[in-house]
Structures are given as structure tokens and as C-alpha cells.
CSV table of C-alpha atoms and ligand atoms in Angstrom, one decimal:
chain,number,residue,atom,x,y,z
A,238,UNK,CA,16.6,24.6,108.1
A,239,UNK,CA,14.7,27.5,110.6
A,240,UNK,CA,13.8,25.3,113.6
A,241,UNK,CA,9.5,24.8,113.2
A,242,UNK,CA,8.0,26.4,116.0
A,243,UNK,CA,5.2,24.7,118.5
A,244,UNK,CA,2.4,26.4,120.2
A,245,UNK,CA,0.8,24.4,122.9
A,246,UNK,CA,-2.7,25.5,124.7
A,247,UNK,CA,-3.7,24.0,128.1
A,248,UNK,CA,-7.1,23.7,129.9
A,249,UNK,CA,-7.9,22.1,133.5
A,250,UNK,CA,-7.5,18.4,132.0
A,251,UNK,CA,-3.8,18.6,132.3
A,252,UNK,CA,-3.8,19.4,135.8
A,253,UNK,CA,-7.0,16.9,136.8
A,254,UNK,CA,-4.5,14.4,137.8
A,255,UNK,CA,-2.5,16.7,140.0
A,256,UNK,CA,-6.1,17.0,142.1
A,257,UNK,CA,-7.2,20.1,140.7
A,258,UNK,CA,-10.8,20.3,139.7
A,259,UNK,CA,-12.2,20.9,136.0
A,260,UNK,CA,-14.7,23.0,135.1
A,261,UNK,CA,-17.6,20.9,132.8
A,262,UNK,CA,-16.7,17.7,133.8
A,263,UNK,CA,-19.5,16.5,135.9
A,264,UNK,CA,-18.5,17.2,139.1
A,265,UNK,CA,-16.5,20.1,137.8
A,266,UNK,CA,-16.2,23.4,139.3
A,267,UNK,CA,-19.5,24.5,137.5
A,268,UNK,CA,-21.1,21.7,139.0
A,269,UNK,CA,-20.9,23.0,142.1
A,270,UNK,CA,-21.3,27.1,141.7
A,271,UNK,CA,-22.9,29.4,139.1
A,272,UNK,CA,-19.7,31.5,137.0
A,273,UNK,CA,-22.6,34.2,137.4
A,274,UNK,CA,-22.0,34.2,141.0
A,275,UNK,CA,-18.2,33.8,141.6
A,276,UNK,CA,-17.1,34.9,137.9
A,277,UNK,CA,-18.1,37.8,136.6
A,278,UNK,CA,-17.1,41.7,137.0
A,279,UNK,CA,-20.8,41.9,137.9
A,280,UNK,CA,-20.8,39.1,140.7
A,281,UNK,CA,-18.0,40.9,142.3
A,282,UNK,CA,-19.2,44.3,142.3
A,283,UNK,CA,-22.4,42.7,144.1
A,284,UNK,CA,-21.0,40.4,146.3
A,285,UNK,CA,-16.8,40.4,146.6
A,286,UNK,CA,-16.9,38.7,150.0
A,287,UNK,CA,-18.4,35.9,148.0
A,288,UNK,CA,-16.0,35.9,145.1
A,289,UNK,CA,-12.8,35.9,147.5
A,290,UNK,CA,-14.0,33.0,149.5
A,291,UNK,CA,-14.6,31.3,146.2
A,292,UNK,CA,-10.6,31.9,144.6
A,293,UNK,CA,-9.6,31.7,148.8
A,294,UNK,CA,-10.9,27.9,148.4
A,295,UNK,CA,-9.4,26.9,145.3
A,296,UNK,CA,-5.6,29.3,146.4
A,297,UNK,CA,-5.6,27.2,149.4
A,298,UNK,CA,-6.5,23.9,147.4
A,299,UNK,CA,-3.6,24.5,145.0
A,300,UNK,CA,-1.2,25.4,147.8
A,301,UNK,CA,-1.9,21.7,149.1
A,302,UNK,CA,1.1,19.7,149.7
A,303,UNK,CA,-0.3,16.9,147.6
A,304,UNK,CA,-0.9,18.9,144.7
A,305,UNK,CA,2.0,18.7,142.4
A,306,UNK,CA,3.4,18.9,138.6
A,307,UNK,CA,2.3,15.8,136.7
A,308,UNK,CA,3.9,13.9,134.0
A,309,UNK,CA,2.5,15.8,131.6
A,310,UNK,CA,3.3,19.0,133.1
A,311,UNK,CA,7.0,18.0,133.1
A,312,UNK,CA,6.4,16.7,129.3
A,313,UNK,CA,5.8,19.9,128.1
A,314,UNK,CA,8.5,21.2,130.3
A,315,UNK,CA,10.8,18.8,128.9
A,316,UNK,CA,9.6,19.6,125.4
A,317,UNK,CA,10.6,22.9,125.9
A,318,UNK,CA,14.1,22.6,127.0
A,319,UNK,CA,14.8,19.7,124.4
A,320,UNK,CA,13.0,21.5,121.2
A,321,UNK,CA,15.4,23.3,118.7
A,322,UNK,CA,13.0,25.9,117.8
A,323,UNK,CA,10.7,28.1,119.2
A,324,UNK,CA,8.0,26.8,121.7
A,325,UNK,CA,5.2,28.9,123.4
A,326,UNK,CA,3.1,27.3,126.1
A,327,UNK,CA,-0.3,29.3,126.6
A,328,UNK,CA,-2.6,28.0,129.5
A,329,UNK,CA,-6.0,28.7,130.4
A,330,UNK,CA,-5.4,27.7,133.8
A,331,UNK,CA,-4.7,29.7,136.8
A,332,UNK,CA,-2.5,27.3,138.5
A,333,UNK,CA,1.0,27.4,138.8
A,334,UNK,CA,1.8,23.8,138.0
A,335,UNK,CA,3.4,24.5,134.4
A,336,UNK,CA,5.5,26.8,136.4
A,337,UNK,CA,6.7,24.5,139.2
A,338,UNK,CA,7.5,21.9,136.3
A,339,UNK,CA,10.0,24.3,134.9
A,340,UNK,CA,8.2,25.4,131.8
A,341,UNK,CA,9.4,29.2,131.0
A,342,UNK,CA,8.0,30.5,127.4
A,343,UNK,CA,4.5,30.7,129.3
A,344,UNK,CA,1.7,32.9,129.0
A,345,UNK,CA,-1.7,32.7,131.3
A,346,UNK,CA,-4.1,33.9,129.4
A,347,UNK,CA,-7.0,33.6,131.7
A,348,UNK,CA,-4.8,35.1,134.6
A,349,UNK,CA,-3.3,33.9,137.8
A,350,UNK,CA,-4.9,32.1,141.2
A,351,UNK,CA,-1.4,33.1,142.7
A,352,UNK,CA,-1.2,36.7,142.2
A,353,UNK,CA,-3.2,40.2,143.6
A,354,UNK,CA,-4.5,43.0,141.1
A,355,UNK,CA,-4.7,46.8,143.1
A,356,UNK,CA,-7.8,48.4,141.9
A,357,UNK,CA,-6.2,51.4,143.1
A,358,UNK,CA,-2.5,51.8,141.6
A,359,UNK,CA,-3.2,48.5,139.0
A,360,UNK,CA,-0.2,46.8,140.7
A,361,UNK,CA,-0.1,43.1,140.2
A,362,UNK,CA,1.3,41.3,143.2
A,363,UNK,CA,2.2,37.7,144.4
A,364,UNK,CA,-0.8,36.4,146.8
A,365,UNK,CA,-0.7,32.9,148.7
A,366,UNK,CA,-2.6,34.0,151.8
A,367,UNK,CA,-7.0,34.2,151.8
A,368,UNK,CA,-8.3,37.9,150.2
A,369,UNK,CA,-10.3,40.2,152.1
A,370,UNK,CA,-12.1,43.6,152.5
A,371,UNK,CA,-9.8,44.5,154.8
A,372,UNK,CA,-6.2,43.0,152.7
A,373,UNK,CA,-4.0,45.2,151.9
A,374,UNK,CA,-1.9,46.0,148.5
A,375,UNK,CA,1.5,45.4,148.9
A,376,UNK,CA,2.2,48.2,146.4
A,377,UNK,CA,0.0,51.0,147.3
A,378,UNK,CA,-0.8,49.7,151.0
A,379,UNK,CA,-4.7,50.6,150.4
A,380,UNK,CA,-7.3,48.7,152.0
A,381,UNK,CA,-10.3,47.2,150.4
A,382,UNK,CA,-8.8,47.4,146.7
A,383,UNK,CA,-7.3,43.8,145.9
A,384,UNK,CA,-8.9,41.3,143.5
A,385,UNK,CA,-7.6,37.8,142.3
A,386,UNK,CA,-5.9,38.3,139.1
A,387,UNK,CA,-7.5,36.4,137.0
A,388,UNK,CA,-9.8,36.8,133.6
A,389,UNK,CA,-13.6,36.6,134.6
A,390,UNK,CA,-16.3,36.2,132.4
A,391,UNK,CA,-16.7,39.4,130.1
A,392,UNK,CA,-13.1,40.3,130.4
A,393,UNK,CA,-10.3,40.1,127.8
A,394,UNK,CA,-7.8,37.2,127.8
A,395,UNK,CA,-4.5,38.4,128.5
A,396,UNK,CA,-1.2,38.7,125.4
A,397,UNK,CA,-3.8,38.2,122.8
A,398,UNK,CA,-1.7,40.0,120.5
A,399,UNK,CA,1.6,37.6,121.3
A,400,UNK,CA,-0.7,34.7,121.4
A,401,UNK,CA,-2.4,35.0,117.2
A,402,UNK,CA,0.8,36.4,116.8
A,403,UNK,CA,2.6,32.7,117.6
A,404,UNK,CA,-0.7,31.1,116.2
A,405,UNK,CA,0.0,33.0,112.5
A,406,UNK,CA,3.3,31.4,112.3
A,407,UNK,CA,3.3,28.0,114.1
A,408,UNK,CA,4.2,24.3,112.2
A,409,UNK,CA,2.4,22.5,114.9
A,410,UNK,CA,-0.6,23.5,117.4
A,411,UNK,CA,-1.6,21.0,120.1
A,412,UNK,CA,-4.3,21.4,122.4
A,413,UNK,CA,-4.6,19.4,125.6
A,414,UNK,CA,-6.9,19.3,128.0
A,415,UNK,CA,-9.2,21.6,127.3
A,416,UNK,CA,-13.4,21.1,126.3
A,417,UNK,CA,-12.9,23.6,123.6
A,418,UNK,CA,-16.1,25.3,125.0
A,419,UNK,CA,-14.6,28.9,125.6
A,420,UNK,CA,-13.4,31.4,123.3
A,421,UNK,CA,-10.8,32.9,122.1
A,422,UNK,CA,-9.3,30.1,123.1
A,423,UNK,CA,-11.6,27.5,121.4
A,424,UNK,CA,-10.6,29.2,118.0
A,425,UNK,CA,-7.0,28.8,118.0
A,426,UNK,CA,-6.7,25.5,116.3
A,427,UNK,CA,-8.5,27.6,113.3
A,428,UNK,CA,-6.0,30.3,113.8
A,429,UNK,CA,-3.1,28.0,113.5
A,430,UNK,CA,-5.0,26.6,110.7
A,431,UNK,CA,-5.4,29.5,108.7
A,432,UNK,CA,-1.4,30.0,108.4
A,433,UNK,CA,-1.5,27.4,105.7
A,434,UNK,CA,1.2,25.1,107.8
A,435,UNK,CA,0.4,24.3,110.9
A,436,UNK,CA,-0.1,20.4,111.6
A,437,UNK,CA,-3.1,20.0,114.8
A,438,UNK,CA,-2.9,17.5,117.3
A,439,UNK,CA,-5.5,17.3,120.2
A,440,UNK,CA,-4.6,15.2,123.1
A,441,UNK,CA,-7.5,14.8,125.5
A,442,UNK,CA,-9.7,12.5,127.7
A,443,UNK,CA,-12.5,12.5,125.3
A,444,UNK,CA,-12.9,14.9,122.1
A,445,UNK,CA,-13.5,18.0,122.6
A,446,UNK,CA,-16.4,20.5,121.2
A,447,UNK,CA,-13.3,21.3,118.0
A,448,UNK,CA,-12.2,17.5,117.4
A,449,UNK,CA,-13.4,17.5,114.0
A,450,UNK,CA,-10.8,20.9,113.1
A,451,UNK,CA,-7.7,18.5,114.4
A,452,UNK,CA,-5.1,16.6,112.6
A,453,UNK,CA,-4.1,14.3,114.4
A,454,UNK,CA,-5.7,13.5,118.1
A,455,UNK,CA,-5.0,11.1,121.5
A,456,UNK,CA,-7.0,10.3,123.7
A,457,UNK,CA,-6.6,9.3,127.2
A,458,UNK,CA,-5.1,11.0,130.6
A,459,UNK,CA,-3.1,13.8,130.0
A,460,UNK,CA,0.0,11.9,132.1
A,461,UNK,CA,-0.5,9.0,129.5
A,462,UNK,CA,-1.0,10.4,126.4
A,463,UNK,CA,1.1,13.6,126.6
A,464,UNK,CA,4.6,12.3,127.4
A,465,UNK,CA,4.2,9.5,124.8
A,466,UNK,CA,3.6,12.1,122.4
A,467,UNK,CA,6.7,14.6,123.6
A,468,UNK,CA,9.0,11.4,123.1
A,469,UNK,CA,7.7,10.6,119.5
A,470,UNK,CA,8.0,14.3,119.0
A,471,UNK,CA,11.4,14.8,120.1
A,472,UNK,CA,12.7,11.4,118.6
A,473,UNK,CA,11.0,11.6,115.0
A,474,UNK,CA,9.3,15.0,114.6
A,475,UNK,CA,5.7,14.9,112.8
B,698,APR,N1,-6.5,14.0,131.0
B,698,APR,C1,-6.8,14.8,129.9
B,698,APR,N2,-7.9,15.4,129.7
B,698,APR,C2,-8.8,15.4,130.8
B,698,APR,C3,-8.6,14.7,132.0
B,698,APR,C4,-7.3,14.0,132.1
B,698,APR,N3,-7.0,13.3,133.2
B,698,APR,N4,-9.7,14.9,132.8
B,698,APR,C5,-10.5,15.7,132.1
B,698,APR,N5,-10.0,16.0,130.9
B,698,APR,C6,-10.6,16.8,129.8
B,698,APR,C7,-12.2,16.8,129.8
B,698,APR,O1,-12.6,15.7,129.0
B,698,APR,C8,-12.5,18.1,129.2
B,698,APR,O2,-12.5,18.0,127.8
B,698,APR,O3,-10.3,18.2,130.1
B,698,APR,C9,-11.3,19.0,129.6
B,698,APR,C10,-11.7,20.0,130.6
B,698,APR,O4,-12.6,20.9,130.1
B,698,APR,P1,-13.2,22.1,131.0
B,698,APR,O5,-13.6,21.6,132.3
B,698,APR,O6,-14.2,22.8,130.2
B,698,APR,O7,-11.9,23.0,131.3
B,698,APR,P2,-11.3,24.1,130.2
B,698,APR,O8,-11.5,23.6,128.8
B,698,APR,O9,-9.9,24.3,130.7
B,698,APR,O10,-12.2,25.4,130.5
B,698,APR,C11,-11.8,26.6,129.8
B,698,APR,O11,-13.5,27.8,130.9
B,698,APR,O12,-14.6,28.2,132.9
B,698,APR,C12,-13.6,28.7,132.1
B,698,APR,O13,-11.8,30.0,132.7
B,698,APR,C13,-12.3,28.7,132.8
B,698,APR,O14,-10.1,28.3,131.8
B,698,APR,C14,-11.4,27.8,131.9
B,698,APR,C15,-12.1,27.8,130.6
């Protein structure tokens, strides 16, 4: 029998317990500043030296030496290796931890904390130290041109295409950690729905905005509820 083939979406929950904030819980990231000011095409245009300090913050707070993979994050890595069939891991976040925890079938469709875009020559670089006016691209070595390379408000996702295209032929869709307040992302589970096969599982702290489009759901922290579900998955399928 063709191995059935997973899709797995991420949001900020999964990495709360690694000491990363979230966005809409309440003392989430939006808590504290307005996306209008740190996360749009517009607010950087107006103000960049604003909008670097904000992604220099959170790049520095990610780099931390306490902030590490957590359980789940090696779950889903562990899924991965241990599947048969195809497995496609698509994150909203811009950390690196599903990296770190070995996961490789990944896409980051909301960008990177951890890399550079050139205005200039559209080279995409590796960046760990604070952005400036005055840092320079690696590629094209021009001054003044760099931006994080991540998806602001108003900007398309990245690998749509290979993302509805996993979505259209997926058995099972699970979506963990996420509010289910931004789209595309927030319309996936229908996506997977709308293949006619796909079984949907949400594992979160609380439901999210979509709980009612979901199969199955968990709920509790992501380090809790995630592995438990990986070994049931692995050991007797759904
Ligand atoms: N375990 C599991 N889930 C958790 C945990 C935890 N320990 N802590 C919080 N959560 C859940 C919250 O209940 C919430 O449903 O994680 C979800 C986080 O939701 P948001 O803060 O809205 O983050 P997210 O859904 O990833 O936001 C999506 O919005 O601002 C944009 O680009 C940003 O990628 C982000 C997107």
C-alpha cells in the first residue's frame, strides 16, 4: 500500500516552552508592539531603524543559550525520520528550533529571524549578528540594503504552491500551536479537507479560531500533547 502522507503546520505555541514569545496570547508579542509599527512593508519604509531593533531583539533572544528544541520539536523530528511515507513540516515561525531538532522536509512560510534579504541583488543570506543602516550584504557588499527575511504583514507567504500542493494530497493534517487567526495559513485544515481524505487533528493549548473544522483535537502543552500523539501515531496509525 502507497505510504499516506502527513502535513504538519506550526505556530508560536510549539516553541512557547523553549522561551519564545507568542503572538496573541496575552502577554504575546502583540501585547507589547503594534504589527503596524514593526511589521509591515510600510512601517519599514517609515521607520527601518525601528523595525531592525525590533527583529535585533527577538534574533538575539532566540540565539540565547537557554533557548532550545523542545519535546515536541524533537516529536515531529522523530516523526519524520520514523514515518514510511511522505511528511512535510510547514511553520509559521521564524525560529530555527524545528531545524536544530533535526527536522529536514521543512518549509518557513512566514520567513526566517536567522537569515538577511539584499534589497539590492535579492540575495538571501545567514544573519546572527544586530541589522543596521550601515550592515552590509554579504553578497553584493552594499550598504544600507539588508532587511530581516521574513513575511510582513501584506506580503505573500513563501512555497504556497508546494504547500496546497502537499495540502491536495495529504491523509492526515495536524495543526499545532497555532490561534488559527492568520491566513493562508488558518485555511489549510479546509484545504486538506477539501481532498476528500485527509483525517484533522489539532493539538493546542486551548482551541483555536478553526477547532470546529478539526477531526480529532488535544489539548494541552505542545511538549505534552505532541509526543503522545507521534507515539500513538507511529505505533497504531489513525
Ligand atoms: N503549547 C501549545 N500551544 C500553546 C502553548 C503551549 N505551551 N502556549 C500557547 N499556545 C497556543 C495558544 O493558545 C495559541 O492558540 O499557541 C497559539 C499561538 O497563537 P498566536 O500567538 O496567534 O501565534 P500564531 O498562531 O503562530 O500566529 C500566526 O501571526 O503575527 C503573525 O506572523 C505571525 O506567524 C505568526 C502568525
Amino acid at each position: 500500500m502507497e505510504e499516506r502522507r502527513i502535513v504538519i503546520l506550526t505556530g508560536a505555541g510549539i516553541s512557547k516552552e523553549s522561551g519564545l514569545e507568542t503572538f496573541r496570547d496575552p502577554d504575546g508579542i502583540w501585547a507589547q508592539v503594534r504589527i503596524e509599527d514593526v511589521a509591515t512593508p510600510e512601517a519599514f519604509a517609515r521607520n527601518p531603524e525601528r523595525v531592525h531593533a525590533f527583529y535585533n531583539h527577538r534574533r538575539a533572544g532566540l540565539q540565547a543559550d537557554a533557548v532550545l528544541p523542545n519535546a515536541a520539536h524533537d516529536a515531529l523530528a522523530r516523526l519524520e525520520r520514523d514515518w514510511p511515507g511522505e511528511m512535510l513540516l510547514v511553520t509559521q515561525n521564524i525560529d530555527d528550533l524545528h531545524e536544530r531538532a533535526g527536522s529536514k522536509a521543512l518549509i518557513h512560510m512566514h520567513g526566517e529571524l536567522l537569515k538577511a534579504r539584499c534589497l539590492a541583488c535579492g540575495a538571501v543570506s545567514p544573519w546572527h549578528e544586530p541589522m543596521t543602516l550601515a550592515s552590509l550584504c554579504p553578497a553584493c557588499g552594499t550598504a544600507g540594503t539588508l532587511r530581516v527575511n521574513v513575511v510582513w504583514f501584506g506580503e505573500m507567504p513563501m512555497e504556497m504552491e508546494r504547500i496546497y500542493d502537499a495540502l491536495g494530497v495529504c491523509d492526515l493534517f495536524v495543526s499545532i500551536g497555532t490561534s488559527g487567526n492568520v491566513y493562508p495559513a488558518s485555511g489549510f485544515v479546509a484545504e486538506a479537507r477539501n481532498n476528500g481524505r485527509a483525517h484533522t487533528v489539532e493539538l493546542n493549548l486551548e482551541p483555536s479560531e478553526g477547532h470546529s473544522l478539526f477531526d480529532e483535537a488535544h489539548y494541552g502543552p505542545a511538549t505534552e500533547v505532541v509526543p503522545a500523539f507521534v507515539e500513538r501515531i507511529l505505533k497504531d496509525g489513525w
